[in-house]
Each structure stands twice: as C-alpha cells, then as structure tokens.
Coordinates of C-alpha atoms in Angstrom, one line a residue:
M1 CA 96.4 119.7 124.6
S2 CA 96.4 117.5 121.5
T3 CA 93.2 117.5 119.4
T4 CA 93.9 114.0 118.2
P5 CA 91.0 111.8 119.2
I6 CA 91.8 109.1 121.7
Y7 CA 90.4 105.6 121.0
N8 CA 90.7 103.0 123.8
F9 CA 91.0 99.5 122.5
S10 CA 91.6 97.9 125.9
A11 CA 90.0 94.5 126.6
G12 CA 89.0 95.7 130.1
P13 CA 88.5 97.9 131.9
A14 CA 87.3 99.1 128.6
V15 CA 85.9 102.1 126.8
L16 CA 82.7 103.7 128.1
P17 CA 80.3 106.0 126.1
D18 CA 81.3 109.7 126.3
S19 CA 77.8 110.7 127.2
V20 CA 77.8 108.3 130.2
L21 CA 81.1 109.8 131.5
R22 CA 79.8 113.3 131.0
T23 CA 76.6 112.5 133.0
A24 CA 78.7 110.9 135.8
Q25 CA 80.9 114.0 135.8
S26 CA 78.0 116.4 136.1
E27 CA 76.5 114.3 138.9
M28 CA 79.7 113.6 140.8
F29 CA 79.1 116.1 143.6
D30 CA 75.3 116.2 143.5
Y31 CA 73.2 113.3 142.3
N32 CA 69.7 114.3 141.3
G33 CA 69.5 117.2 143.8
T34 CA 70.5 115.1 146.8
G35 CA 73.5 117.2 147.5
F36 CA 76.0 114.4 147.6
S37 CA 77.7 111.8 145.3
V38 CA 76.5 108.3 144.6
M39 CA 80.0 107.3 145.6
T40 CA 79.3 108.4 149.2
M41 CA 75.6 107.2 149.3
S42 CA 74.3 104.6 151.7
H43 CA 73.6 101.4 149.7
R44 CA 70.4 101.0 151.8
S45 CA 69.1 104.5 151.1
D46 CA 65.9 105.0 149.1
V47 CA 67.9 106.9 146.5
F48 CA 70.4 104.1 145.9
M49 CA 67.7 101.4 146.0
S50 CA 66.0 103.3 143.2
I51 CA 69.2 103.4 141.2
L52 CA 69.6 99.6 141.7
Y53 CA 66.0 98.9 140.9
H54 CA 66.0 100.9 137.6
A55 CA 69.4 99.4 136.6
E56 CA 67.9 95.9 137.0
Q57 CA 64.7 96.8 135.1
D58 CA 66.6 98.4 132.2
L59 CA 68.8 95.3 132.0
R60 CA 65.7 93.1 132.0
Q61 CA 64.2 95.1 129.2
L62 CA 67.4 95.2 127.1
M63 CA 67.9 91.4 127.4
D64 CA 64.2 90.4 127.6
I65 CA 64.9 88.5 130.8
P66 CA 62.0 86.2 131.7
D67 CA 60.2 86.7 135.0
N68 CA 61.5 83.4 136.4
Y69 CA 65.1 84.6 136.4
K70 CA 66.7 86.6 139.2
V71 CA 69.3 89.3 138.6
L72 CA 72.1 90.0 141.0
F73 CA 74.9 92.6 141.0
L74 CA 77.7 90.9 142.9
Q75 CA 81.4 91.5 143.6
G76 CA 84.4 89.4 143.0
G77 CA 84.5 89.7 139.2
A78 CA 83.6 86.9 136.8
S79 CA 86.5 84.9 138.1
A80 CA 84.7 84.5 141.5
Q81 CA 81.9 82.8 139.6
F82 CA 84.2 79.9 138.5
N83 CA 83.9 78.6 142.1
M84 CA 80.5 80.1 143.1
V85 CA 78.5 78.3 140.4
V86 CA 80.0 75.0 141.6
M87 CA 79.4 75.7 145.3
N88 CA 75.8 76.5 144.6
L89 CA 74.7 74.3 141.8
A90 CA 76.7 71.1 142.1
N91 CA 75.4 69.9 145.5
G92 CA 74.4 66.3 145.2
F93 CA 75.9 65.9 141.8
K94 CA 78.9 63.7 140.9
S95 CA 80.1 65.9 138.1
V96 CA 80.0 69.2 136.2
D97 CA 80.9 69.5 132.5
S98 CA 83.4 72.1 131.3
V99 CA 84.0 73.3 127.7
V100 CA 87.5 74.7 127.2
T101 CA 87.9 77.0 124.3
G102 CA 90.6 79.5 125.3
N103 CA 92.4 81.2 128.2
W104 CA 89.4 82.1 130.4
S105 CA 87.5 78.8 130.1
A106 CA 90.8 77.0 130.8
I107 CA 91.2 78.9 134.0
A108 CA 87.6 78.3 134.9
H109 CA 88.1 74.6 134.3
A110 CA 91.1 74.5 136.6
Q111 CA 89.3 76.5 139.4
M112 CA 85.9 74.8 139.4
G113 CA 87.1 71.6 141.2
K114 CA 88.8 73.3 144.1
L115 CA 85.8 73.8 146.4
S116 CA 83.5 70.9 145.4
D117 CA 83.6 67.1 145.5
A118 CA 82.1 67.0 142.0
E119 CA 84.4 65.9 139.2
V120 CA 85.0 68.6 136.6
R121 CA 84.7 66.7 133.3
L122 CA 86.3 68.1 130.2
A123 CA 83.4 68.0 127.7
A124 CA 85.4 69.6 124.9
D125 CA 89.0 70.9 124.4
G126 CA 89.6 73.5 121.8
G127 CA 93.3 73.7 122.7
R128 CA 93.9 70.1 122.0
D129 CA 91.7 69.9 119.0
Y130 CA 92.2 73.3 117.3
Q131 CA 95.1 75.0 119.2
Y132 CA 92.6 77.7 120.0
T133 CA 92.1 78.7 116.4
N134 CA 88.6 77.3 116.1
L135 CA 85.8 76.2 118.4
P136 CA 84.4 72.7 119.1
P137 CA 80.9 72.6 117.8
V138 CA 78.1 72.1 120.3
S139 CA 77.3 68.8 118.6
A140 CA 80.7 67.5 119.6
W141 CA 80.5 68.5 123.3
G142 CA 80.7 65.2 125.3
I143 CA 78.1 66.0 127.9
D144 CA 77.0 63.7 130.7
K145 CA 73.3 64.1 131.0
N146 CA 73.6 63.6 134.8
S147 CA 76.1 66.5 135.3
A148 CA 75.1 69.4 137.4
F149 CA 75.6 71.9 134.5
V150 CA 77.7 72.7 131.4
H151 CA 80.0 75.6 131.7
F152 CA 81.4 77.5 128.7
V153 CA 82.7 81.0 127.8
I154 CA 80.9 82.4 124.8
N155 CA 83.6 84.8 123.8
E156 CA 87.3 84.3 124.5
T157 CA 89.0 87.7 124.8
V158 CA 92.6 86.4 124.7
H159 CA 92.4 84.2 121.6
G160 CA 89.8 86.2 119.8
L161 CA 87.2 83.4 119.5
Q162 CA 83.4 83.6 119.7
Y163 CA 80.5 81.3 119.2
R164 CA 78.9 83.1 116.3
E165 CA 75.8 80.8 116.6
V166 CA 74.7 81.1 120.2
P167 CA 74.9 77.7 121.8
K168 CA 71.7 75.9 123.0
L169 CA 71.3 72.5 124.5
A170 CA 68.3 70.1 124.2
D171 CA 65.7 70.2 127.0
D172 CA 67.0 66.9 128.5
M173 CA 70.5 68.2 129.0
P174 CA 72.0 69.9 132.1
P175 CA 71.5 73.7 132.3
L176 CA 74.0 75.9 130.5
V177 CA 76.2 78.2 132.6
C178 CA 77.7 80.9 130.5
D179 CA 80.5 83.4 131.1
M180 CA 79.2 86.2 128.9
S181 CA 81.6 88.9 130.3
S182 CA 83.0 90.2 127.0
E183 CA 79.9 90.1 124.8
I184 CA 76.9 90.6 127.0
L185 CA 74.5 93.2 125.4
S186 CA 76.4 93.1 122.1
R187 CA 73.9 90.9 120.4
R188 CA 70.5 89.2 121.1
V189 CA 70.5 86.0 123.1
N190 CA 67.6 84.0 124.4
V191 CA 68.1 84.1 128.2
A192 CA 65.7 81.2 128.6
D193 CA 68.3 78.9 126.9
Y194 CA 70.6 79.3 130.0
G195 CA 70.5 78.3 133.6
V196 CA 73.0 81.0 134.6
I197 CA 74.6 83.9 132.7
Y198 CA 77.3 85.8 134.5
A199 CA 79.4 88.8 133.3
G200 CA 82.0 91.1 134.8
A201 CA 80.9 94.6 134.1
Q202 CA 84.3 96.0 133.0
K203 CA 84.1 95.0 129.3
N204 CA 80.7 95.8 127.9
I205 CA 78.7 97.3 130.7
G206 CA 80.6 99.6 133.1
P207 CA 83.6 100.0 135.3
S208 CA 85.2 97.1 137.1
G209 CA 83.7 96.1 140.5
A210 CA 80.3 94.8 139.6
T211 CA 79.4 91.3 138.3
I212 CA 76.0 90.6 136.9
V213 CA 74.5 87.1 137.6
I214 CA 71.3 86.1 135.9
I215 CA 70.0 82.8 137.4
R216 CA 66.9 80.7 136.7
E217 CA 64.8 80.7 139.8
D218 CA 64.4 76.9 140.2
L219 CA 68.2 76.5 140.4
L220 CA 68.2 78.4 143.7
E221 CA 66.8 75.3 145.3
R222 CA 70.2 73.6 144.9
C223 CA 71.9 76.3 147.0
S224 CA 72.8 74.6 150.3
D225 CA 72.8 76.3 153.6
R226 CA 76.3 74.9 154.0
V227 CA 77.5 77.5 151.5
P228 CA 78.5 80.7 153.3
D229 CA 75.9 83.4 152.7
V230 CA 78.4 85.7 151.0
W231 CA 78.9 83.0 148.3
N232 CA 75.3 81.8 148.3
Y233 CA 73.1 82.9 145.4
R234 CA 69.9 82.2 147.4
S235 CA 71.1 84.4 150.3
H236 CA 71.7 87.3 147.9
V237 CA 68.4 86.9 146.3
N238 CA 66.5 86.6 149.6
R239 CA 68.1 89.9 150.7
Q240 CA 67.4 91.8 147.4
G241 CA 71.1 91.9 146.6
M242 CA 71.9 93.5 149.9
Y243 CA 73.5 90.7 151.8
N244 CA 76.6 92.9 152.0
T245 CA 77.5 96.3 150.5
P246 CA 77.2 96.1 146.7
A247 CA 79.6 98.0 144.3
T248 CA 77.4 101.1 144.4
Y249 CA 79.2 103.4 142.0
P250 CA 79.9 100.7 139.3
I251 CA 76.2 99.8 139.5
Y252 CA 75.3 103.4 139.0
I253 CA 77.5 103.7 135.9
S254 CA 76.2 100.4 134.6
G255 CA 72.7 101.8 134.9
L256 CA 73.8 104.9 132.9
V257 CA 75.2 102.5 130.2
F258 CA 71.9 100.6 130.1
R259 CA 70.1 103.9 129.5
W260 CA 72.6 104.8 126.7
L261 CA 72.0 101.4 125.1
Q262 CA 68.3 102.1 125.0
S263 CA 68.9 105.5 123.4
Q264 CA 71.0 103.8 120.7
G265 CA 68.1 101.5 119.7
G266 CA 68.7 98.6 122.1
V267 CA 70.7 95.3 121.7
G268 CA 69.4 94.6 118.2
Q269 CA 70.8 97.9 116.9
M270 CA 74.1 97.3 118.7
E271 CA 74.3 93.9 117.1
T272 CA 74.0 95.5 113.6
I273 CA 76.7 98.1 114.4
N274 CA 79.0 95.5 116.0
T275 CA 78.8 93.2 113.0
L276 CA 79.7 96.2 110.7
K277 CA 82.7 97.2 112.9
A278 CA 84.0 93.6 113.0
R279 CA 83.5 92.9 109.3
T280 CA 85.3 96.2 108.4
L281 CA 88.3 95.4 110.5
Y282 CA 88.6 91.7 109.4
D283 CA 88.4 92.8 105.8
A284 CA 91.3 95.2 106.4
I285 CA 93.3 92.3 107.9
D286 CA 92.4 89.8 105.2
G287 CA 93.0 92.4 102.5
S288 CA 96.5 93.3 103.6
G289 CA 98.1 90.7 101.3
G290 CA 99.4 88.7 104.3
F291 CA 101.1 91.7 106.1
Y292 CA 98.6 91.3 108.9
I293 CA 97.6 87.8 110.0
N294 CA 94.6 86.4 111.9
N295 CA 94.7 82.7 112.2
V296 CA 91.3 82.2 113.7
H297 CA 88.8 80.2 111.6
P298 CA 86.5 82.8 109.9
G299 CA 83.4 81.2 111.4
A300 CA 84.8 81.5 115.0
R301 CA 86.3 85.0 114.8
S302 CA 85.2 87.2 117.7
K303 CA 83.3 90.4 116.9
M304 CA 84.4 91.9 120.2
N305 CA 88.2 91.1 120.4
V306 CA 90.1 91.1 117.1
I307 CA 93.6 89.7 117.3
F308 CA 96.2 90.1 114.6
T309 CA 100.0 90.1 114.1
T310 CA 102.6 90.9 111.5
G311 CA 104.3 87.7 112.3
K312 CA 107.4 89.6 113.6
K313 CA 107.7 90.4 117.3
E314 CA 109.7 93.5 116.8
L315 CA 107.4 94.9 114.2
D316 CA 104.4 94.1 116.4
Q317 CA 106.0 96.1 119.2
L318 CA 106.7 99.0 116.8
F319 CA 103.0 98.9 115.7
V320 CA 101.8 99.2 119.3
Q321 CA 104.3 102.0 120.0
E322 CA 103.5 104.1 117.0
S323 CA 99.7 103.6 117.2
T324 CA 99.8 104.9 120.7
T325 CA 101.2 108.2 119.5
R326 CA 98.3 108.4 117.1
G327 CA 95.7 108.1 119.8
L328 CA 95.1 104.4 119.3
R329 CA 95.6 103.1 122.8
L330 CA 96.1 99.7 124.4
L331 CA 96.4 97.7 121.2
G332 CA 99.0 95.3 122.6
G333 CA 97.9 91.6 122.6
Y334 CA 97.6 89.5 125.7
K335 CA 100.9 89.0 127.6
S336 CA 101.2 85.3 126.7
L337 CA 100.4 85.8 123.0
G338 CA 101.8 89.1 122.0
G339 CA 100.8 90.7 118.7
M340 CA 97.9 93.1 118.7
R341 CA 94.3 93.0 120.0
A342 CA 91.6 95.5 119.2
S343 CA 88.6 95.2 121.5
I344 CA 85.7 96.8 119.8
Y345 CA 82.9 96.6 122.4
N346 CA 79.6 98.5 122.2
A347 CA 81.0 101.8 123.2
M348 CA 83.8 101.8 120.5
P349 CA 82.5 103.9 117.7
L350 CA 82.9 103.0 114.0
Q351 CA 85.1 106.0 113.7
G352 CA 87.6 104.4 116.1
V353 CA 87.8 101.2 113.9
E354 CA 88.2 103.4 110.8
A355 CA 91.0 105.3 112.4
L356 CA 92.7 102.0 113.3
I357 CA 92.4 100.8 109.7
G358 CA 93.8 104.0 108.4
F359 CA 96.9 103.6 110.6
M360 CA 97.2 100.0 109.7
K361 CA 97.4 100.9 106.0
E362 CA 99.9 103.6 106.6
F363 CA 102.1 101.3 108.8
Q364 CA 102.0 98.7 106.0
R365 CA 103.1 101.3 103.4
R366 CA 106.1 102.2 105.6
Y367 CA 107.2 98.7 106.7
G368 CA 105.7 96.3 104.3

C-alpha cells in the first residue's frame, strides 16, 4: 500500500475529517453500547432521537441560531429546496426575486417557477453582466419589495464565486433565502439576516443524503395546507422532523462533524484557517507568471472552490491525470467548464493545499 497521502479535492460528496471517519468506523457495529449500528436503528428510538437532538443543538451553538428559528434535517438535497421554498413561502404573492450568479442559482431560477403561480423575477444576472467572473453587488439587485422572498446562492461551486461580504437586506425588504450548501460553517454569518438558510450536507457538513433547513418561525405561517405534508415545512416542524424517515446515518455523521468543529475552535477559527488556505492557493496561481489562470475578480473569488486553468485543454487534462498519481484526487473542473477545481472545505487540511501547490510548481517547471 502506498504511503503517499491522499487529498480529496472533490466539490461533493467531499472530504470528511479523519477523526470523524475513525469514530464512525469504531461505532459501525455497536453504537454507544447498544449492540447495533446507527445505520440499522429506528429513527423513532430514544437513541436516535438523542443523536438528532444533539446534532441540532451543536449546530445551533456553532452558528448561534436564534431561538425563533427552526432547524430541519430533510431529504432531497439542496436542489429540492429550489421548489420547496416557493411552494411554502410564495402563497398569496405575485412574485419571487431570484439572483443568478452562476450554475446553481441559474438552475434554481429555472426550477422555482414550475410549481407556483408566482412570477420568478430576475433581480440580478451575473452571467449577462459579468460572464460569471464577478458578482452583482447587493446594491444593484433589482428587488420588488412586494416579492415573497429573494433567493441567492452565496457560493457558486462551479464558477468559483463567493460573496466575500455576507449579503444583508434592509428591514423593509423581503426575506432572504440563501443556498449556503458549499460554505455553511466555513465562516461566521448572522442567521437573523435570513428568512431561510438551506444546505446540502455533502460539501461542508457530512455525507450526501441530508439537507439542513433553518427557517424563521413566522414564515411557517405562509405554509398552506394545500402543500403536501412531505414538502411542507410546517408539517415537518410540527412532527419534530419525523414526518417521514429522516436520513439517519448522514445525520449521525453530521453530528460527529459538528463535534469536530467545536474541537477545532468553532466557526471563527475555521474562518481564519479557510482564509489562509485560500490566500495561499490564490497566491500560487497569481504568482505563476500566467502559467495558471483564474479569471474571477479578486473580490469575488471563492474561498471554498478555487478554479484555475493553464489555458490549454490538453495540458489541463494532463495536470489532472498526473496529480491523481500524486494523491491529489478529483481536481478536474466542472464538466461544462473544464480546467481544474480545488475544493478546500473545512475538512481539507492546510497540508493538502501545500501539497497541491508543490505539485503545481513542479508541473510548471516541466511543462511551462
């Protein structure tokens, strides 16, 4: 067996902390003396209910979630929320506002109008205005004050864009609905600035299968009985997240990740580490004399998903092939963009970024 360290740069399902995986391994057949695995445990058992309760409480502590917000662990991935937020929050409203800044917000924009009579208004278009190399400032969002909500994606994994300054709207504006899948728990945010935050677990929390929804309590009043219970936020809240069987094992792993984050010093400490990792990698790209290229405006560069290219398709493919043999895995860019993408979420250690930079320099010496 090779002794070369393996670093997983996948955008999702993504890297998990080694200590979390070791704990899961040790508890696979016998969780906490119960004699059986969480994977085979009744979701209504006292043992699993305790796992769910502590996962929620740890998440609340890490994000400082106010008491007037409910937390749900749902299924369907973040993509299911593109429709679920409209079905629940747009009843009685003529429109919702949509900010498009990259691949995932463009998909959300296209999906949100399919199960609602509300018009999906394009409040800002980063593709039209910036070709997805910069972000439309919040001050330029064309928001209708009478819209049900304003939807945006805070970090675009495909195009490597991130709102460095966390967006906030004035009190007289509609509530913000944020897809925070690829950056949740990577930096401090004020949850009270949002109506809804949702995030698929498989990027910065745990394995795929669980989706976290954080919703302000008063918005549950908009949830109509006409919305089927399985898609109805209020129904899930009223049944303590147990309307149907939740993704028990992903919730268990997510809880272990929350504990790991606490042991690392919490979200504030992770923000410091993530800033260092991103700055180190971008400095290597910018310092390559043009061999490596990142066309994203410096003020909009993602700290989670760093995209770059040599400008030559064949050379990019060779980079991905050779880096794989060095233990630097899944560095290929998104299928429609090509190039390279290094996802450096919370669980990616600084050593992984340094190993990538070392290979980048060597690759440039040989092919530059």
